[in-house]
GROMACS .gro file of C-alpha atoms in nm:
model
  331
    1MET     CA    1   6.902  11.599  10.212
    2ASN     CA    2   7.163  11.854  10.315
    3PHE     CA    3   7.526  11.830  10.210
    4LYS     CA    4   7.861  11.941  10.349
    5VAL     CA    5   8.211  11.963  10.206
    6LEU     CA    6   8.425  11.678  10.336
    7GLY     CA    7   8.736  11.869  10.435
    8LYS     CA    8   9.026  11.886  10.191
    9THR     CA    9   8.861  11.633   9.957
   10GLY     CA   10   8.635  11.911   9.832
   11ILE     CA   11   8.354  11.663   9.770
   12ASN     CA   12   8.000  11.729   9.888
   13VAL     CA   13   7.874  11.449  10.112
   14SER     CA   14   7.525  11.393  10.243
   15ARG     CA   15   7.484  11.475  10.613
   16ILE     CA   16   7.371  11.115  10.656
   17GLY     CA   17   7.587  10.837  10.515
   18PHE     CA   18   7.491  10.475  10.461
   19GLY     CA   19   7.684  10.216  10.663
   20ALA     CA   20   7.698   9.879  10.491
   21ALA     CA   21   7.839   9.669  10.776
   22SER     CA   22   7.518   9.477  10.837
   23LEU     CA   23   7.485   9.390  10.468
   24GLY     CA   24   7.744   9.121  10.536
   25ASP     CA   25   7.468   8.909  10.692
   26SER     CA   26   7.274   8.891  10.367
   27ARG     CA   27   7.374   8.555  10.219
   28LYS     CA   28   7.015   8.426  10.215
   29GLU     CA   29   6.813   8.536   9.915
   30SER     CA   30   6.548   8.710  10.128
   31SER     CA   31   6.811   8.895  10.330
   32ARG     CA   32   7.005   8.989  10.019
   33ALA     CA   33   6.692   9.128   9.857
   34ASP     CA   34   6.626   9.344  10.164
   35SER     CA   35   6.987   9.459  10.169
   36LEU     CA   36   6.971   9.563   9.805
   37ARG     CA   37   6.649   9.750   9.876
   38ALA     CA   38   6.819   9.921  10.171
   39VAL     CA   39   7.101  10.043   9.946
   40ARG     CA   40   6.849  10.173   9.698
   41ALA     CA   41   6.639  10.337   9.972
   42ALA     CA   42   6.949  10.523  10.086
   43LEU     CA   43   7.028  10.645   9.735
   44ASP     CA   44   6.665  10.737   9.666
   45GLY     CA   45   6.662  10.929   9.995
   46GLY     CA   46   6.950  11.151   9.884
   47ILE     CA   47   7.237  10.972  10.058
   48ASN     CA   48   7.549  10.974   9.843
   49LEU     CA   49   7.812  10.829  10.081
   50ILE     CA   50   7.835  10.453  10.132
   51ASP     CA   51   8.084  10.318  10.386
   52VAL     CA   52   8.184   9.953  10.354
   53SER     CA   53   8.477   9.716  10.409
   54PRO     CA   54   8.597   9.371  10.295
   55TYR     CA   55   8.588   9.286  10.666
   56TYR     CA   56   8.211   9.314  10.680
   57GLY     CA   57   8.056   8.974  10.623
   58ALA     CA   58   8.383   8.831  10.489
   59THR     CA   59   8.360   9.052  10.175
   60GLU     CA   60   7.984   8.995  10.126
   61ALA     CA   61   7.893   9.356  10.208
   62GLU     CA   62   8.109   9.488   9.924
   63ARG     CA   63   7.939   9.252   9.680
   64VAL     CA   64   7.595   9.369   9.791
   65VAL     CA   65   7.695   9.734   9.756
   66GLY     CA   66   7.842   9.667   9.412
   67GLN     CA   67   7.517   9.514   9.297
   68GLY     CA   68   7.306   9.776   9.471
   69ILE     CA   69   7.469  10.071   9.295
   70SER     CA   70   7.511   9.900   8.958
   71ASP     CA   71   7.234  10.099   8.786
   72TRP     CA   72   7.311  10.428   8.963
   73PRO     CA   73   7.534  10.693   8.800
   74ARG     CA   74   7.880  10.618   8.938
   75ASP     CA   75   7.975  10.984   8.977
   76GLN     CA   76   7.675  11.033   9.208
   77VAL     CA   77   7.793  10.775   9.463
   78ILE     CA   78   8.087  10.823   9.700
   79ILE     CA   79   8.226  10.481   9.788
   80ALA     CA   80   8.439  10.464  10.101
   81THR     CA   81   8.586  10.120  10.154
   82LYS     CA   82   8.870   9.995  10.369
   83ALA     CA   83   9.176   9.772  10.382
   84GLY     CA   84   9.407   9.624  10.642
   85ARG     CA   85   9.150   9.430  10.840
   86TYR     CA   86   9.006   9.114  10.691
   87GLY     CA   87   8.883   8.888  10.972
   88ASN     CA   88   8.823   8.862  11.343
   89ASP     CA   89   9.192   8.856  11.416
   90GLU     CA   90   9.343   8.917  11.074
   91PHE     CA   91   9.530   9.240  11.007
   92ASP     CA   92   9.775   9.314  10.727
   93PHE     CA   93   9.873   9.673  10.653
   94SER     CA   94  10.171   9.585  10.433
   95PRO     CA   95  10.193   9.778  10.104
   96ARG     CA   96  10.171   9.458   9.900
   97ARG     CA   97   9.852   9.345  10.074
   98LEU     CA   98   9.696   9.692  10.047
   99VAL     CA   99   9.748   9.693   9.670
  100LYS     CA  100   9.595   9.346   9.644
  101SER     CA  101   9.307   9.448   9.869
  102LEU     CA  102   9.227   9.747   9.652
  103ASP     CA  103   9.206   9.537   9.337
  104GLU     CA  104   8.985   9.283   9.513
  105SER     CA  105   8.751   9.557   9.636
  106LEU     CA  106   8.728   9.710   9.290
  107THR     CA  107   8.614   9.375   9.153
  108ARG     CA  108   8.355   9.315   9.426
  109LEU     CA  109   8.221   9.670   9.404
  110ASN     CA  110   8.210   9.651   9.025
  111THR     CA  111   8.387   9.982   8.978
  112ASP     CA  112   8.718  10.106   8.842
  113TYR     CA  113   8.792  10.349   9.126
  114ILE     CA  114   8.731  10.401   9.498
  115ASP     CA  115   8.653  10.749   9.623
  116ILE     CA  116   8.793  10.708   9.977
  117PHE     CA  117   9.033  10.421  10.054
  118GLN     CA  118   9.072  10.385  10.431
  119LEU     CA  119   9.308  10.189  10.654
  120HIS     CA  120   9.073   9.998  10.884
  121ASP     CA  121   9.112  10.009  11.264
  122VAL     CA  122   9.474  10.120  11.269
  123GLU     CA  123   9.481  10.113  11.652
  124TYR     CA  124   9.552   9.741  11.618
  125ALA     CA  125   9.881   9.809  11.438
  126ASP     CA  126  10.220   9.968  11.500
  127LEU     CA  127  10.147  10.333  11.424
  128ASP     CA  128  10.505  10.396  11.315
  129TYR     CA  129  10.450  10.136  11.044
  130ILE     CA  130  10.115  10.287  10.949
  131VAL     CA  131  10.268  10.634  10.915
  132ASN     CA  132  10.592  10.532  10.742
  133GLU     CA  133  10.481  10.241  10.525
  134SER     CA  134  10.106  10.192  10.492
  135ILE     CA  135   9.987  10.548  10.432
  136PRO     CA  136  10.263  10.629  10.180
  137ALA     CA  137  10.172  10.310   9.995
  138ILE     CA  138   9.810  10.406   9.944
  139ILE     CA  139   9.903  10.765   9.865
  140ARG     CA  140  10.104  10.622   9.574
  141LEU     CA  141   9.791  10.442   9.458
  142LYS     CA  142   9.636  10.780   9.385
  143GLU     CA  143   9.866  10.807   9.085
  144SER     CA  144   9.705  10.499   8.929
  145GLY     CA  145   9.364  10.664   8.935
  146LYS     CA  146   9.219  10.373   9.131
  147ILE     CA  147   9.157  10.584   9.441
  148ARG     CA  148   9.078  10.950   9.490
  149PHE     CA  149   9.139  11.005   9.861
  150VAL     CA  150   9.324  10.841  10.152
  151GLY     CA  151   9.176  10.789  10.498
  152VAL     CA  152   9.212  10.602  10.827
  153THR     CA  153   8.961  10.470  11.078
  154ALA     CA  154   9.008  10.424  11.454
  155TYR     CA  155   8.827  10.442  11.788
  156PRO     CA  156   9.094  10.587  12.024
  157ILE     CA  157   9.131  10.963  12.014
  158ARG     CA  158   9.504  10.921  12.072
  159THR     CA  159   9.538  10.713  11.755
  160LEU     CA  160   9.352  10.966  11.544
  161ARG     CA  161   9.560  11.249  11.688
  162THR     CA  162   9.883  11.066  11.606
  163ILE     CA  163   9.775  11.010  11.247
  164LEU     CA  164   9.668  11.371  11.196
  165GLU     CA  165   9.992  11.502  11.345
  166ARG     CA  166  10.229  11.269  11.162
  167ALA     CA  167  10.072  11.175  10.830
  168GLU     CA  168   9.904  11.322  10.525
  169VAL     CA  169   9.551  11.187  10.510
  170ASP     CA  170   9.240  11.327  10.347
  171THR     CA  171   8.983  11.181  10.587
  172ILE     CA  172   8.947  11.021  10.928
  173LEU     CA  173   8.660  10.801  11.042
  174SER     CA  174   8.568  10.800  11.409
  175HIS     CA  175   8.300  10.587  11.575
  176CYS     CA  176   8.112  10.644  11.900
  177ARG     CA  177   8.294  10.971  11.968
  178TYR     CA  178   8.016  11.219  11.899
  179SER     CA  179   7.718  11.069  12.077
  180ILE     CA  180   7.506  11.184  12.369
  181ASN     CA  181   7.734  10.992  12.607
  182ASP     CA  182   8.067  11.077  12.444
  183THR     CA  183   8.166  11.393  12.258
  184SER     CA  184   8.540  11.351  12.294
  185ILE     CA  185   8.603  11.399  11.922
  186GLU     CA  186   8.555  11.768  12.008
  187THR     CA  187   8.906  11.762  12.158
  188LEU     CA  188   9.040  11.695  11.807
  189ARG     CA  189   8.836  11.967  11.641
  190PRO     CA  190   9.117  12.228  11.632
  191LEU     CA  191   9.355  11.974  11.477
  192ILE     CA  192   9.094  11.852  11.231
  193GLU     CA  193   9.024  12.207  11.122
  194ARG     CA  194   9.394  12.294  11.101
  195THR     CA  195   9.471  11.993  10.882
  196ASN     CA  196   9.140  12.025  10.696
  197ALA     CA  197   9.084  11.651  10.725
  198GLY     CA  198   8.736  11.536  10.634
  199LEU     CA  199   8.567  11.384  10.941
  200ILE     CA  200   8.331  11.090  10.896
  201HIS     CA  201   8.140  11.007  11.213
  202THR     CA  202   7.978  10.666  11.266
  203SER     CA  203   7.781  10.485  11.536
  204PRO     CA  204   7.574  10.766  11.688
  205PHE     CA  205   7.399  10.494  11.890
  206SER     CA  206   7.729  10.400  12.057
  207MET     CA  207   7.720  10.041  11.940
  208GLY     CA  208   7.372   9.986  12.078
  209LEU     CA  209   7.414  10.165  12.412
  210LEU     CA  210   7.174  10.437  12.302
  211THR     CA  211   6.889  10.210  12.195
  212GLN     CA  212   6.586  10.083  12.380
  213ARG     CA  213   6.689   9.719  12.349
  214GLY     CA  214   7.041   9.802  12.462
  215PRO     CA  215   7.379   9.658  12.360
  216PHE     CA  216   7.481   9.296  12.331
  217GLN     CA  217   7.634   9.141  12.640
  218TRP     CA  218   7.983   9.151  12.488
  219HIS     CA  219   7.979   9.532  12.457
  220PRO     CA  220   8.317   9.656  12.593
  221ALA     CA  221   8.175   9.956  12.780
  222PRO     CA  222   8.224   9.959  13.158
  223ASN     CA  223   7.919   9.862  13.361
  224ALA     CA  224   7.869  10.215  13.491
  225LEU     CA  225   7.824  10.339  13.134
  226LYS     CA  226   7.590  10.055  13.040
  227GLU     CA  227   7.376  10.118  13.348
  228ALA     CA  228   7.357  10.492  13.285
  229CYS     CA  229   7.257  10.441  12.922
  230ARG     CA  230   6.992  10.190  13.031
  231ALA     CA  231   6.853  10.447  13.274
  232ALA     CA  232   6.855  10.712  13.000
  233ALA     CA  233   6.672  10.481  12.759
  234ASP     CA  234   6.407  10.404  13.020
  235PHE     CA  235   6.369  10.776  13.091
  236CYS     CA  236   6.296  10.837  12.723
  237VAL     CA  237   6.029  10.566  12.725
  238ARG     CA  238   5.860  10.730  13.022
  239GLN     CA  239   5.858  11.055  12.826
  240GLY     CA  240   5.693  10.879  12.532
  241SER     CA  241   6.002  10.888  12.315
  242ASP     CA  242   6.291  10.672  12.192
  243ILE     CA  243   6.653  10.730  12.289
  244ALA     CA  244   6.772  10.613  11.946
  245LYS     CA  245   6.576  10.894  11.783
  246LEU     CA  246   6.730  11.144  12.023
  247ALA     CA  247   7.080  11.002  11.966
  248LEU     CA  248   7.047  11.030  11.590
  249GLN     CA  249   6.924  11.388  11.606
  250PHE     CA  250   7.191  11.484  11.858
  251SER     CA  251   7.472  11.365  11.633
  252LEU     CA  252   7.329  11.537  11.328
  253GLN     CA  253   7.300  11.874  11.501
  254ALA     CA  254   7.681  11.906  11.506
  255GLU     CA  255   7.718  12.125  11.199
  256TRP     CA  256   8.098  12.105  11.206
  257ILE     CA  257   8.084  11.728  11.138
  258PRO     CA  258   8.019  11.683  10.764
  259THR     CA  259   7.853  11.341  10.775
  260THR     CA  260   7.721  11.081  11.018
  261VAL     CA  261   7.700  10.722  10.897
  262LEU     CA  262   7.403  10.504  10.993
  263GLY     CA  263   7.401  10.131  10.927
  264SER     CA  264   7.101   9.919  10.834
  265SER     CA  265   7.013   9.624  10.611
  266SER     CA  266   6.644   9.718  10.625
  267PRO     CA  267   6.495   9.968  10.378
  268GLU     CA  268   6.226  10.051  10.632
  269THR     CA  269   6.489  10.151  10.889
  270VAL     CA  270   6.673  10.362  10.633
  271GLU     CA  271   6.353  10.546  10.547
  272ARG     CA  272   6.264  10.587  10.916
  273ASN     CA  273   6.604  10.736  10.997
  274LEU     CA  274   6.572  10.981  10.711
  275ARG     CA  275   6.234  11.094  10.844
  276LEU     CA  276   6.360  11.128  11.201
  277ALA     CA  277   6.652  11.338  11.083
  278GLU     CA  278   6.406  11.599  10.958
  279GLU     CA  279   6.228  11.633  11.293
  280PRO     CA  280   6.336  11.895  11.548
  281LEU     CA  281   6.556  11.791  11.838
  282ASP     CA  282   6.366  11.778  12.168
  283GLN     CA  283   6.589  12.001  12.379
  284GLU     CA  284   6.402  11.932  12.703
  285LEU     CA  285   6.432  11.556  12.657
  286LEU     CA  286   6.799  11.594  12.566
  287ALA     CA  287   6.863  11.792  12.884
  288GLY     CA  288   6.707  11.515  13.091
  289VAL     CA  289   6.912  11.244  12.921
  290ARG     CA  290   7.235  11.440  12.949
  291ALA     CA  291   7.175  11.491  13.319
  292ILE     CA  292   7.149  11.115  13.361
  293LEU     CA  293   7.463  11.054  13.155
  294GLN     CA  294   7.670  11.338  13.300
  295PRO     CA  295   7.853  11.115  13.556
  296VAL     CA  296   7.976  10.889  13.274
  297LEU     CA  297   8.028  11.151  13.003
  298ASN     CA  298   8.319  11.054  12.775
  299LEU     CA  299   8.374  10.729  12.962
  300ALA     CA  300   8.553  10.506  12.712
  301TRP     CA  301   8.702  10.161  12.664
  302THR     CA  302   9.033  10.037  12.529
  303SER     CA  303   9.045   9.929  12.165
  304GLY     CA  304   9.348   9.781  11.992
  305ARG     CA  305   9.700   9.806  12.128
  306PRO     CA  306   9.717   9.965  12.473
  307GLU     CA  307   9.987  10.209  12.362
  308ASN     CA  308   9.756  10.345  12.091
  309ASN     CA  309   9.488  10.440  12.341
  310ASP     CA  310   9.447  10.752  12.550
  311PRO     CA  311   9.652  10.766  12.871
  312GLN     CA  312   9.482  10.615  13.175
  313PRO     CA  313   9.197  10.448  12.985
  314THR     CA  314   8.872  10.474  13.173
  315SER     CA  315   8.777  10.110  13.128
  316GLY     CA  316   8.968   9.794  13.201
  317THR     CA  317   8.765   9.612  12.939
  318ARG     CA  318   8.941   9.563  12.611
  319SER     CA  319   8.740   9.522  12.292
  320GLY     CA  320   8.894   9.250  12.083
  321PRO     CA  321   8.844   9.176  11.712
  322LYS     CA  322   8.566   8.919  11.766
  323GLU     CA  323   8.363   9.161  11.974
  324LEU     CA  324   8.405   9.442  11.723
  325ASN     CA  325   8.282   9.214  11.446
  326ARG     CA  326   7.955   9.166  11.632
  327TRP     CA  327   7.861   9.528  11.689
  328THR     CA  328   7.881   9.651  11.329
  329ALA     CA  329   7.520   9.567  11.258
  330ARG     CA  330   7.405   9.762  11.564
  331SER     CA  331   7.583  10.094  11.513
   0.00000   0.00000   0.00000
């Protein structure tokens, strides 16, 4: 496993992170056992970053992670959890709730500190409030020793830009914005480098678009994007390959991005992804796929409040909280 420094945090993170969103579906004993094995497979494979949230599985994912890392040296695991989003349509970024959320997460994760404490999906909130109230509140929590670094997560580039320009954060988490079909996070690269924020990239499969089975019907992408990704996936099959493999390798080849988070509740999938990451990127296949996707490159959808999205959004489809809850296991 290779490692990179995560911006101003100074910590070395594995190029592949473990996304725990799908662990929230592990209430059955058999599923929970697989989820615990998946956590351990990630750690055994050299992954040291685990991304989770109380939102995933109504807090169940945090409990699974807490149990999964219980016999692992704590200083060898970087836990990145979140606060502010707790249900399909439940958001609370108030300082009081953030403090309470932190203590609850510490209990579920069975630890006395969180490495990266992130405000979850801030595009659904008033960004003035996030900048002036929420972020200062969690910065103050650093003094207690309960958290080491402060971060935010969001889909819209405009939201991430606003946060980087107006607030002091250590990390940002962006999903679906450095994939074969969308590399728009590149537009923020100068600002990210100037602020030295640590970038965490998630969902290299674009919420299922870049998989052979394709996304769920609710996926908020415009039809043109869905159809192009379907054509690209079929092209890969005809070439004897898998678009998910190509998507994973494409995201990992961006050396300027410290870590890419992959989610799975299956130890076999974790191990498979680790193997695929070591294989060379098929440049000829990539060229063919990019040619198919070129007409829809960087085509996006609206997430959260309209005013927090990029001007003239390219899709009239808005992804609501219920839809976002469904895709976490696929990304």
